[in-house]
Amino acid sequence: MRIVLGVGGGIAAYKVASLLRLFTEAGHNVTVIPTEASTRFVGTATWEALSGNPVSNSVFDDVHQVNHVRLGHEADLVVVAPATADLLAKAATGQAGDLLTNTLLMAHGPVLFAPAMHTEMWQHAATRANVETLRGRGAAVLEPATGRLTGADSGPGRLPEPEAIFAAAMALVEGRQDFQLPLAGRTITISAGGTREPLDPVRFLGNRSSGKQGVALAVAARNAGANVRLLAAHMEVPPPAGVEVVQVETALQLREAALAAAADSDVVIMSAAVADFRPAEVSDTKIKKRDDRTDPVITLVRNPDILLELVELRNSTVRGEGHQLIVGFAAETGDSDGDVLAHAEAKLQRKGCDLLVVNHVGTDKVFGQDTTSVVILARSGSEPQEASGTKTEVSAAIISRIAFELNAVSPRA
Ligand code: CTP
């Protein structure tokens, strides 16, 4: 496929280098057209090296090839990222002052704008009107991500992660109406991995959680356009790019991080394996073997139930239930008191979360494996939903269920 990648003059231009890589690695032929302003952020040499094609932003280069006509005509897809307020305005009013705006006017195929700007500029009536005009003409304008912007400000206006723009672009080319990222503008906090509860400076009580499930969820949420915060307890896999990582070790640290993160999260997913107990005392020095040969005794105390506290916190706020979706995980085996689903159903009611993702342990080992099989239970009482496959596939199913629930309860503004 021939892709024209227009790069606007915003600080997020550096992220577009990764987007270009995703396109070229998928086998597409990409011509980059940076605006004059954008070359102050990323130079044309970078685009030439990464795309393997000559780069120009002037209609007066290679005039004999009539680039301003040819590039637009030949492109199967035009992507503009970051689409600044200025570029959206120029595109909406049909200006043709440089090679990129000329190309936009000549484009025959789908056009995708991935905006990035300060929140006030994004929300300004002028920008809103330009976006509506472009959408009205059939162009696809993504919702920007929410989060930290260049200065001290934060809000909607961040460039969606390269993988998310890539996913939207491919959906658009396939003619799918749902190219719009389902979690754009949403903030999702995901806890992952296993907590470690120290006994002394060298020893801890831990568990076998690898963090793979939580990381796969973070990737799926990021690719769906969400602003993702990963609360990472001990993990065997590295955190993915494009997510904010908060490192924690113990259940108490995770609790603190989760309660703080919940304040501005649309969704909290507790996929971490949290130790239910911790040693009552943590020795400052290494516990030594004793001369009298008596065995040390470790006394354990209960850790707080973070999931339960998150639900209580959410329900006690002014906005109450409905403004935040809380998702728990449960690893269950059936026993004489009931089967897996009966136990899971009881846990869902006990914890009060909105969705509970249930792993049936025993039949297949979940910890550290790449494949899994889950049932998603909803407190609303809808039918249990099954999902199985790789942790990536299962995570995509969980995230699309979350997006569905979220958009049903609180449609995007
Ligand atoms: N969880 C939590 N805080 C804890 C323990 C667990 O937030 N101290 C969360 C997990 O992240 C998971 C869910 O609660 O989302 C289910 O955890 P689980 O340990 O399976 O539930 P328990 O209530 O401990 O039930 P059980 O008696 O089966 O261990």
mmCIF file of C-alpha atoms in Angstrom, residues 17-363:
data_model
loop_
_atom_site.group_PDB
_atom_site.id
_atom_site.type_symbol
_atom_site.label_atom_id
_atom_site.label_comp_id
_atom_site.label_asym_id
_atom_site.label_seq_id
_atom_site.Cartn_x
_atom_site.Cartn_y
_atom_site.Cartn_z
ATOM 1 C CA ALA A 17 9.032 8.010 13.761
ATOM 2 C CA SER A 18 7.658 4.893 15.520
ATOM 3 C CA LEU A 19 4.441 5.107 13.490
ATOM 4 C CA LEU A 20 6.499 5.259 10.288
ATOM 5 C CA ARG A 21 8.378 2.142 11.410
ATOM 6 C CA LEU A 22 5.118 0.286 12.032
ATOM 7 C CA PHE A 23 3.984 1.128 8.489
ATOM 8 C CA THR A 24 7.265 0.156 6.815
ATOM 9 C CA GLU A 25 7.617 -3.042 8.873
ATOM 10 C CA ALA A 26 4.127 -4.016 7.703
ATOM 11 C CA GLY A 27 5.478 -3.726 4.138
ATOM 12 C CA HIS A 28 3.973 -0.378 3.121
ATOM 13 C CA ASN A 29 5.680 2.213 0.972
ATOM 14 C CA VAL A 30 5.617 5.480 2.915
ATOM 15 C CA THR A 31 6.321 8.979 1.661
ATOM 16 C CA VAL A 32 6.727 11.437 4.497
ATOM 17 C CA ILE A 33 5.682 15.050 3.969
ATOM 18 C CA PRO A 34 6.700 17.159 6.946
ATOM 19 C CA THR A 35 5.440 20.712 7.287
ATOM 20 C CA GLU A 36 8.101 23.394 7.443
ATOM 21 C CA ALA A 37 7.373 23.895 11.151
ATOM 22 C CA SER A 38 7.674 20.196 11.949
ATOM 23 C CA THR A 39 11.260 20.058 10.686
ATOM 24 C CA ARG A 40 12.184 22.119 13.742
ATOM 25 C CA PHE A 41 11.212 19.079 15.822
ATOM 26 C CA VAL A 42 12.354 16.236 13.550
ATOM 27 C CA GLY A 43 14.614 16.848 10.560
ATOM 28 C CA THR A 44 13.993 15.567 7.043
ATOM 29 C CA ALA A 45 17.077 13.306 7.265
ATOM 30 C CA THR A 46 15.284 11.187 9.887
ATOM 31 C CA TRP A 47 12.256 10.741 7.633
ATOM 32 C CA GLU A 48 14.400 9.913 4.608
ATOM 33 C CA ALA A 49 16.429 7.352 6.520
ATOM 34 C CA LEU A 50 13.405 5.665 8.098
ATOM 35 C CA SER A 51 11.154 5.696 5.023
ATOM 36 C CA GLY A 52 13.812 5.029 2.384
ATOM 37 C CA ASN A 53 12.094 7.636 0.200
ATOM 38 C CA PRO A 54 13.051 11.218 -0.649
ATOM 39 C CA VAL A 55 11.402 13.815 1.570
ATOM 40 C CA SER A 56 10.252 17.277 0.614
ATOM 41 C CA ASN A 57 7.805 19.807 1.925
ATOM 42 C CA SER A 58 7.821 22.151 -1.005
ATOM 43 C CA VAL A 59 5.737 22.155 -4.169
ATOM 44 C CA PHE A 60 8.788 23.545 -5.950
ATOM 45 C CA ASP A 61 11.011 20.487 -5.478
ATOM 46 C CA ASP A 62 11.012 18.004 -8.369
ATOM 47 C CA VAL A 63 8.513 20.205 -10.219
ATOM 48 C CA HIS A 64 8.722 17.993 -13.320
ATOM 49 C CA GLN A 65 7.160 15.136 -11.321
ATOM 50 C CA VAL A 66 4.260 17.352 -10.262
ATOM 51 C CA ASN A 67 4.505 15.898 -6.758
ATOM 52 C CA HIS A 68 1.633 17.894 -5.318
ATOM 53 C CA VAL A 69 -0.722 16.120 -7.715
ATOM 54 C CA ARG A 70 0.967 12.733 -7.937
ATOM 55 C CA LEU A 71 1.396 11.976 -4.237
ATOM 56 C CA GLY A 72 -2.236 12.627 -3.350
ATOM 57 C CA HIS A 73 -3.556 10.748 -6.366
ATOM 58 C CA GLU A 74 -1.399 7.699 -5.820
ATOM 59 C CA ALA A 75 -1.841 7.372 -2.067
ATOM 60 C CA ASP A 76 -4.020 4.521 -0.802
ATOM 61 C CA LEU A 77 -4.027 6.272 2.558
ATOM 62 C CA VAL A 78 -2.993 9.660 3.926
ATOM 63 C CA VAL A 79 -2.225 9.920 7.628
ATOM 64 C CA VAL A 80 -1.524 13.261 9.304
ATOM 65 C CA ALA A 81 0.190 13.039 12.690
ATOM 66 C CA PRO A 82 0.430 15.089 14.732
ATOM 67 C CA ALA A 83 -2.472 17.033 13.213
ATOM 68 C CA THR A 84 -1.978 20.442 14.839
ATOM 69 C CA ALA A 85 -4.772 23.007 15.254
ATOM 70 C CA ASP A 86 -3.144 24.916 12.411
ATOM 71 C CA LEU A 87 -3.121 21.915 10.054
ATOM 72 C CA LEU A 88 -6.744 21.027 10.859
ATOM 73 C CA ALA A 89 -7.722 24.635 10.114
ATOM 74 C CA LYS A 90 -5.808 24.645 6.844
ATOM 75 C CA ALA A 91 -7.314 21.320 5.787
ATOM 76 C CA ALA A 92 -10.832 22.391 6.760
ATOM 77 C CA THR A 93 -10.582 25.605 4.743
ATOM 78 C CA GLY A 94 -8.905 23.956 1.770
ATOM 79 C CA GLN A 95 -5.676 25.924 1.897
ATOM 80 C CA ALA A 96 -2.857 24.828 -0.354
ATOM 81 C CA GLY A 97 0.251 26.656 0.788
ATOM 82 C CA ASP A 98 2.631 23.705 0.924
ATOM 83 C CA LEU A 99 3.098 20.165 -0.337
ATOM 84 C CA LEU A 100 1.132 18.526 2.488
ATOM 85 C CA THR A 101 -1.970 20.709 2.152
ATOM 86 C CA ASN A 102 -1.837 20.306 -1.640
ATOM 87 C CA THR A 103 -1.643 16.548 -1.213
ATOM 88 C CA LEU A 104 -4.642 16.578 1.133
ATOM 89 C CA LEU A 105 -6.673 18.385 -1.531
ATOM 90 C CA MET A 106 -5.650 15.831 -4.137
ATOM 91 C CA ALA A 107 -6.166 12.720 -1.991
ATOM 92 C CA HIS A 108 -8.546 10.135 -3.403
ATOM 93 C CA GLY A 109 -8.216 7.508 -0.674
ATOM 94 C CA PRO A 110 -9.024 7.622 3.030
ATOM 95 C CA VAL A 111 -7.488 10.406 5.131
ATOM 96 C CA LEU A 112 -6.790 10.014 8.828
ATOM 97 C CA PHE A 113 -5.935 12.916 11.126
ATOM 98 C CA ALA A 114 -4.377 12.135 14.506
ATOM 99 C CA PRO A 115 -4.647 15.428 16.418
ATOM 100 C CA ALA A 116 -2.284 16.596 19.140
ATOM 101 C CA MET A 117 -2.433 19.995 20.810
ATOM 102 C CA HIS A 118 -3.084 21.661 24.151
ATOM 103 C CA THR A 119 -6.485 20.852 25.629
ATOM 104 C CA GLU A 120 -7.793 24.407 25.287
ATOM 105 C CA MET A 121 -6.886 24.482 21.608
ATOM 106 C CA TRP A 122 -8.578 21.096 21.051
ATOM 107 C CA GLN A 123 -11.706 22.250 22.857
ATOM 108 C CA HIS A 124 -11.815 25.695 21.220
ATOM 109 C CA ALA A 125 -14.931 26.313 19.149
ATOM 110 C CA ALA A 126 -12.789 27.029 16.082
ATOM 111 C CA THR A 127 -11.044 23.645 16.280
ATOM 112 C CA ARG A 128 -14.323 21.839 17.055
ATOM 113 C CA ALA A 129 -15.849 23.398 13.940
ATOM 114 C CA ASN A 130 -12.838 22.428 11.800
ATOM 115 C CA VAL A 131 -13.001 18.849 13.056
ATOM 116 C CA GLU A 132 -16.725 18.679 12.313
ATOM 117 C CA THR A 133 -16.135 20.074 8.814
ATOM 118 C CA LEU A 134 -13.447 17.496 8.096
ATOM 119 C CA ARG A 135 -15.538 14.637 9.473
ATOM 120 C CA GLY A 136 -18.530 15.887 7.512
ATOM 121 C CA ARG A 137 -16.450 15.573 4.353
ATOM 122 C CA GLY A 138 -15.566 11.998 5.156
ATOM 123 C CA ALA A 139 -12.129 12.428 6.698
ATOM 124 C CA ALA A 140 -11.373 10.396 9.821
ATOM 125 C CA VAL A 141 -10.318 12.515 12.789
ATOM 126 C CA LEU A 142 -9.196 10.541 15.816
ATOM 127 C CA GLU A 143 -10.006 11.636 19.321
ATOM 128 C CA PRO A 144 -6.734 12.597 21.002
ATOM 129 C CA ALA A 145 -5.528 10.690 24.038
ATOM 130 C CA THR A 146 -5.870 12.175 27.504
ATOM 131 C CA GLY A 147 -2.940 12.747 29.801
ATOM 132 C CA ARG A 148 0.169 14.760 30.413
ATOM 133 C CA LEU A 149 0.829 17.353 27.719
ATOM 134 C CA THR A 150 4.040 19.190 26.928
ATOM 135 C CA GLY A 151 3.825 21.727 29.709
ATOM 136 C CA ALA A 152 2.428 21.245 33.186
ATOM 137 C CA ASP A 153 -1.067 20.854 31.762
ATOM 138 C CA SER A 154 -2.911 17.616 31.280
ATOM 139 C CA GLY A 155 -6.163 16.671 29.555
ATOM 140 C CA PRO A 156 -7.334 15.576 26.105
ATOM 141 C CA GLY A 157 -4.820 16.570 23.449
ATOM 142 C CA ARG A 158 -2.060 13.989 23.506
ATOM 143 C CA LEU A 159 -1.154 12.206 20.305
ATOM 144 C CA PRO A 160 -2.531 8.648 20.527
ATOM 145 C CA GLU A 161 0.255 6.060 20.782
ATOM 146 C CA PRO A 162 1.763 5.005 17.413
ATOM 147 C CA GLU A 163 0.274 1.497 17.721
ATOM 148 C CA ALA A 164 -3.178 2.999 18.246
ATOM 149 C CA ILE A 165 -2.871 5.252 15.179
ATOM 150 C CA PHE A 166 -1.619 2.259 13.198
ATOM 151 C CA ALA A 167 -4.619 0.166 14.293
ATOM 152 C CA ALA A 168 -7.034 2.969 13.378
ATOM 153 C CA ALA A 169 -5.364 3.460 9.982
ATOM 154 C CA MET A 170 -5.655 -0.228 9.128
ATOM 155 C CA ALA A 171 -9.304 -0.295 10.230
ATOM 156 C CA LEU A 172 -9.990 2.740 8.042
ATOM 157 C CA VAL A 173 -8.388 1.141 4.986
ATOM 158 C CA GLU A 174 -10.490 -1.979 5.578
ATOM 159 C CA GLY A 175 -13.511 0.302 5.420
ATOM 160 C CA ARG A 176 -14.492 -0.339 9.017
ATOM 161 C CA GLN A 177 -16.744 2.245 10.622
ATOM 162 C CA ASP A 178 -15.275 1.494 14.040
ATOM 163 C CA PHE A 179 -11.846 2.907 13.174
ATOM 164 C CA GLN A 180 -12.365 5.389 16.007
ATOM 165 C CA LEU A 181 -10.351 4.104 18.950
ATOM 166 C CA PRO A 182 -12.869 2.761 21.464
ATOM 167 C CA LEU A 183 -10.934 3.957 24.503
ATOM 168 C CA ALA A 184 -9.728 7.315 23.155
ATOM 169 C CA GLY A 185 -9.786 9.936 25.869
ATOM 170 C CA ARG A 186 -10.082 7.314 28.612
ATOM 171 C CA THR A 187 -7.602 6.730 31.387
ATOM 172 C CA ILE A 188 -7.085 3.132 32.463
ATOM 173 C CA THR A 189 -5.101 1.962 35.461
ATOM 174 C CA ILE A 190 -3.936 -1.652 35.352
ATOM 175 C CA SER A 191 -2.141 -3.464 38.154
ATOM 176 C CA ALA A 192 0.087 -6.314 37.055
ATOM 177 C CA GLY A 193 2.516 -8.890 38.374
ATOM 178 C CA GLY A 194 2.865 -10.248 41.881
ATOM 179 C CA THR A 195 3.535 -8.360 45.085
ATOM 180 C CA ARG A 196 6.543 -9.239 47.225
ATOM 181 C CA GLU A 197 6.240 -9.001 50.985
ATOM 182 C CA PRO A 198 9.639 -8.591 52.643
ATOM 183 C CA LEU A 199 10.756 -10.655 55.630
ATOM 184 C CA ASP A 200 14.190 -9.095 55.924
ATOM 185 C CA PRO A 201 16.505 -7.215 53.546
ATOM 186 C CA VAL A 202 17.124 -10.327 51.428
ATOM 187 C CA ARG A 203 13.976 -12.453 51.705
ATOM 188 C CA PHE A 204 10.364 -12.001 50.717
ATOM 189 C CA LEU A 205 7.108 -13.905 50.350
ATOM 190 C CA GLY A 206 6.036 -13.807 46.727
ATOM 191 C CA ASN A 207 3.901 -15.582 44.174
ATOM 192 C CA ARG A 208 4.213 -17.003 40.696
ATOM 193 C CA SER A 209 2.503 -14.196 38.771
ATOM 194 C CA SER A 210 4.540 -13.328 35.669
ATOM 195 C CA GLY A 211 2.769 -10.075 34.852
ATOM 196 C CA LYS A 212 2.112 -11.294 31.277
ATOM 197 C CA GLN A 213 -1.645 -10.919 31.567
ATOM 198 C CA GLY A 214 -1.450 -7.388 32.971
ATOM 199 C CA VAL A 215 1.075 -6.324 30.339
ATOM 200 C CA ALA A 216 -1.070 -7.814 27.550
ATOM 201 C CA LEU A 217 -4.029 -5.845 28.928
ATOM 202 C CA ALA A 218 -1.930 -2.668 28.973
ATOM 203 C CA VAL A 219 -0.964 -3.226 25.325
ATOM 204 C CA ALA A 220 -4.580 -3.860 24.288
ATOM 205 C CA ALA A 221 -5.787 -0.769 26.175
ATOM 206 C CA ARG A 222 -3.020 1.380 24.682
ATOM 207 C CA ASN A 223 -3.857 0.131 21.191
ATOM 208 C CA ALA A 224 -7.496 0.991 21.817
ATOM 209 C CA GLY A 225 -6.413 4.591 22.381
ATOM 210 C CA ALA A 226 -6.463 4.711 26.180
ATOM 211 C CA ASN A 227 -4.033 6.556 28.355
ATOM 212 C CA VAL A 228 -2.622 3.628 30.316
ATOM 213 C CA ARG A 229 -1.053 3.615 33.750
ATOM 214 C CA LEU A 230 0.568 0.324 34.694
ATOM 215 C CA LEU A 231 1.036 -0.335 38.396
ATOM 216 C CA ALA A 232 3.829 -2.860 38.090
ATOM 217 C CA ALA A 233 4.536 -5.221 40.956
ATOM 218 C CA HIS A 234 7.176 -7.886 40.288
ATOM 219 C CA MET A 235 6.967 -8.902 36.611
ATOM 220 C CA GLU A 236 8.981 -11.296 34.471
ATOM 221 C CA VAL A 237 8.264 -9.309 31.332
ATOM 222 C CA PRO A 238 9.177 -5.686 30.583
ATOM 223 C CA PRO A 239 6.436 -3.055 30.592
ATOM 224 C CA PRO A 240 5.294 -2.052 27.093
ATOM 225 C CA ALA A 241 6.175 1.234 25.420
ATOM 226 C CA GLY A 242 3.679 4.062 25.518
ATOM 227 C CA VAL A 243 2.309 3.438 28.999
ATOM 228 C CA GLU A 244 3.081 5.213 32.249
ATOM 229 C CA VAL A 245 4.708 2.807 34.695
ATOM 230 C CA VAL A 246 4.499 3.047 38.479
ATOM 231 C CA GLN A 247 6.757 0.476 40.144
ATOM 232 C CA VAL A 248 5.530 -1.072 43.385
ATOM 233 C CA GLU A 249 6.710 -3.974 45.479
ATOM 234 C CA THR A 250 4.367 -4.709 48.353
ATOM 235 C CA ALA A 251 0.593 -4.927 48.644
ATOM 236 C CA LEU A 252 0.605 -1.776 50.782
ATOM 237 C CA GLN A 253 2.548 0.141 48.132
ATOM 238 C CA LEU A 254 0.192 -1.159 45.468
ATOM 239 C CA ARG A 255 -2.777 -0.072 47.562
ATOM 240 C CA GLU A 256 -1.418 3.450 47.862
ATOM 241 C CA ALA A 257 -0.628 3.664 44.137
ATOM 242 C CA ALA A 258 -4.007 2.204 43.136
ATOM 243 C CA LEU A 259 -6.067 4.522 45.349
ATOM 244 C CA ALA A 260 -4.125 7.548 44.066
ATOM 245 C CA ALA A 261 -4.420 6.452 40.428
ATOM 246 C CA ALA A 262 -8.133 5.728 40.786
ATOM 247 C CA ALA A 263 -8.836 9.435 41.338
ATOM 248 C CA ASP A 264 -8.609 10.220 37.618
ATOM 249 C CA SER A 265 -9.201 6.787 36.081
ATOM 250 C CA ASP A 266 -12.205 5.773 34.010
ATOM 251 C CA VAL A 267 -11.282 2.142 34.521
ATOM 252 C CA VAL A 268 -9.243 0.286 37.130
ATOM 253 C CA ILE A 269 -8.239 -3.293 36.383
ATOM 254 C CA MET A 270 -6.812 -5.296 39.266
ATOM 255 C CA SER A 271 -4.956 -8.051 37.471
ATOM 256 C CA ALA A 272 -2.057 -8.146 39.935
ATOM 257 C CA ALA A 273 -1.690 -11.140 42.217
ATOM 258 C CA VAL A 274 -1.812 -9.369 45.549
ATOM 259 C CA ALA A 275 -0.497 -11.195 48.605
ATOM 260 C CA ASP A 276 -3.371 -11.660 51.026
ATOM 261 C CA PHE A 277 -0.924 -11.731 53.939
ATOM 262 C CA ARG A 278 2.383 -10.101 54.836
ATOM 263 C CA PRO A 279 4.881 -10.841 57.600
ATOM 264 C CA ALA A 280 3.825 -8.993 60.746
ATOM 265 C CA GLU A 281 7.383 -7.868 61.283
ATOM 266 C CA VAL A 282 10.076 -7.005 58.779
ATOM 267 C CA SER A 283 13.543 -7.430 60.189
ATOM 268 C CA ASP A 284 15.988 -4.586 59.466
ATOM 269 C CA THR A 285 18.817 -7.077 59.381
ATOM 270 C CA LYS A 286 19.109 -10.502 57.818
ATOM 271 C CA ILE A 287 17.453 -13.183 59.927
ATOM 272 C CA LYS A 288 20.247 -15.555 61.045
ATOM 273 C CA LYS A 289 20.150 -19.233 61.911
ATOM 274 C CA ARG A 290 19.936 -19.490 65.665
ATOM 275 C CA ASP A 291 22.536 -21.084 67.910
ATOM 276 C CA ASP A 292 19.897 -22.887 69.982
ATOM 277 C CA ARG A 293 18.611 -24.526 66.768
ATOM 278 C CA THR A 294 15.024 -23.375 67.353
ATOM 279 C CA ASP A 295 13.100 -22.618 64.164
ATOM 280 C CA PRO A 296 11.964 -19.085 63.495
ATOM 281 C CA VAL A 297 8.214 -18.533 63.354
ATOM 282 C CA ILE A 298 6.765 -16.076 60.856
ATOM 283 C CA THR A 299 3.560 -14.414 61.913
ATOM 284 C CA LEU A 300 1.398 -13.151 59.066
ATOM 285 C CA VAL A 301 -1.150 -10.357 59.080
ATOM 286 C CA ARG A 302 -3.895 -9.657 56.547
ATOM 287 C CA ASN A 303 -3.243 -7.200 53.764
ATOM 288 C CA PRO A 304 -6.033 -4.812 52.854
ATOM 289 C CA ASP A 305 -8.269 -5.939 49.998
ATOM 290 C CA ILE A 306 -7.420 -3.277 47.408
ATOM 291 C CA LEU A 307 -10.192 -4.213 44.992
ATOM 292 C CA LEU A 308 -12.783 -3.935 47.743
ATOM 293 C CA GLU A 309 -11.397 -0.559 48.827
ATOM 294 C CA LEU A 310 -11.432 0.740 45.251
ATOM 295 C CA VAL A 311 -15.113 -0.149 44.976
ATOM 296 C CA GLU A 312 -15.910 1.472 48.343
ATOM 297 C CA LEU A 313 -13.986 4.601 47.380
ATOM 298 C CA ARG A 314 -15.758 4.829 44.029
ATOM 299 C CA ASN A 315 -19.204 4.319 45.555
ATOM 300 C CA SER A 316 -18.593 6.913 48.281
ATOM 301 C CA THR A 317 -17.622 9.708 45.887
ATOM 302 C CA VAL A 318 -20.177 12.259 44.768
ATOM 303 C CA ARG A 319 -20.391 10.784 41.303
ATOM 304 C CA GLY A 320 -20.940 7.340 42.815
ATOM 305 C CA GLU A 321 -21.349 4.123 40.921
ATOM 306 C CA GLY A 322 -21.368 4.383 37.153
ATOM 307 C CA HIS A 323 -18.590 6.886 36.557
ATOM 308 C CA GLN A 324 -15.782 4.378 36.960
ATOM 309 C CA LEU A 325 -15.562 0.765 35.878
ATOM 310 C CA ILE A 326 -13.732 -1.551 38.250
ATOM 311 C CA VAL A 327 -12.548 -4.929 37.027
ATOM 312 C CA GLY A 328 -11.288 -7.744 39.241
ATOM 313 C CA PHE A 329 -9.551 -10.991 38.438
ATOM 314 C CA ALA A 330 -10.087 -14.294 40.149
ATOM 315 C CA ALA A 331 -8.306 -17.610 39.945
ATOM 316 C CA GLU A 332 -10.721 -20.308 41.019
ATOM 317 C CA THR A 333 -10.998 -24.055 41.321
ATOM 318 C CA GLY A 334 -14.244 -25.840 41.958
ATOM 319 C CA ASP A 335 -14.669 -27.736 45.239
ATOM 320 C CA SER A 336 -17.358 -29.443 47.306
ATOM 321 C CA ASP A 337 -18.971 -26.049 48.037
ATOM 322 C CA GLY A 338 -19.554 -25.217 44.392
ATOM 323 C CA ASP A 339 -18.113 -25.152 40.876
ATOM 324 C CA VAL A 340 -15.818 -22.450 39.487
ATOM 325 C CA LEU A 341 -18.653 -20.208 38.349
ATOM 326 C CA ALA A 342 -20.490 -20.478 41.659
ATOM 327 C CA HIS A 343 -17.347 -19.436 43.553
ATOM 328 C CA ALA A 344 -16.664 -16.656 41.047
ATOM 329 C CA GLU A 345 -20.229 -15.368 41.250
ATOM 330 C CA ALA A 346 -19.950 -15.218 45.050
ATOM 331 C CA LYS A 347 -16.624 -13.350 44.757
ATOM 332 C CA LEU A 348 -18.133 -10.860 42.310
ATOM 333 C CA GLN A 349 -20.901 -10.053 44.780
ATOM 334 C CA ARG A 350 -18.485 -9.942 47.737
ATOM 335 C CA LYS A 351 -16.041 -7.598 46.008
ATOM 336 C CA GLY A 352 -18.725 -5.473 44.330
ATOM 337 C CA CYS A 353 -16.659 -4.836 41.187
ATOM 338 C CA ASP A 354 -18.409 -4.381 37.825
ATOM 339 C CA LEU A 355 -16.652 -7.161 35.935
ATOM 340 C CA LEU A 356 -14.795 -10.199 37.217
ATOM 341 C CA VAL A 357 -12.446 -12.041 34.888
ATOM 342 C CA VAL A 358 -12.316 -15.637 36.039
ATOM 343 C CA ASN A 359 -9.445 -18.022 35.357
ATOM 344 C CA HIS A 360 -10.197 -21.666 35.865
ATOM 345 C CA VAL A 361 -7.012 -22.878 37.548
ATOM 346 C CA GLY A 362 -6.234 -26.541 37.784
ATOM 347 C CA THR A 363 -7.281 -27.557 34.279
#
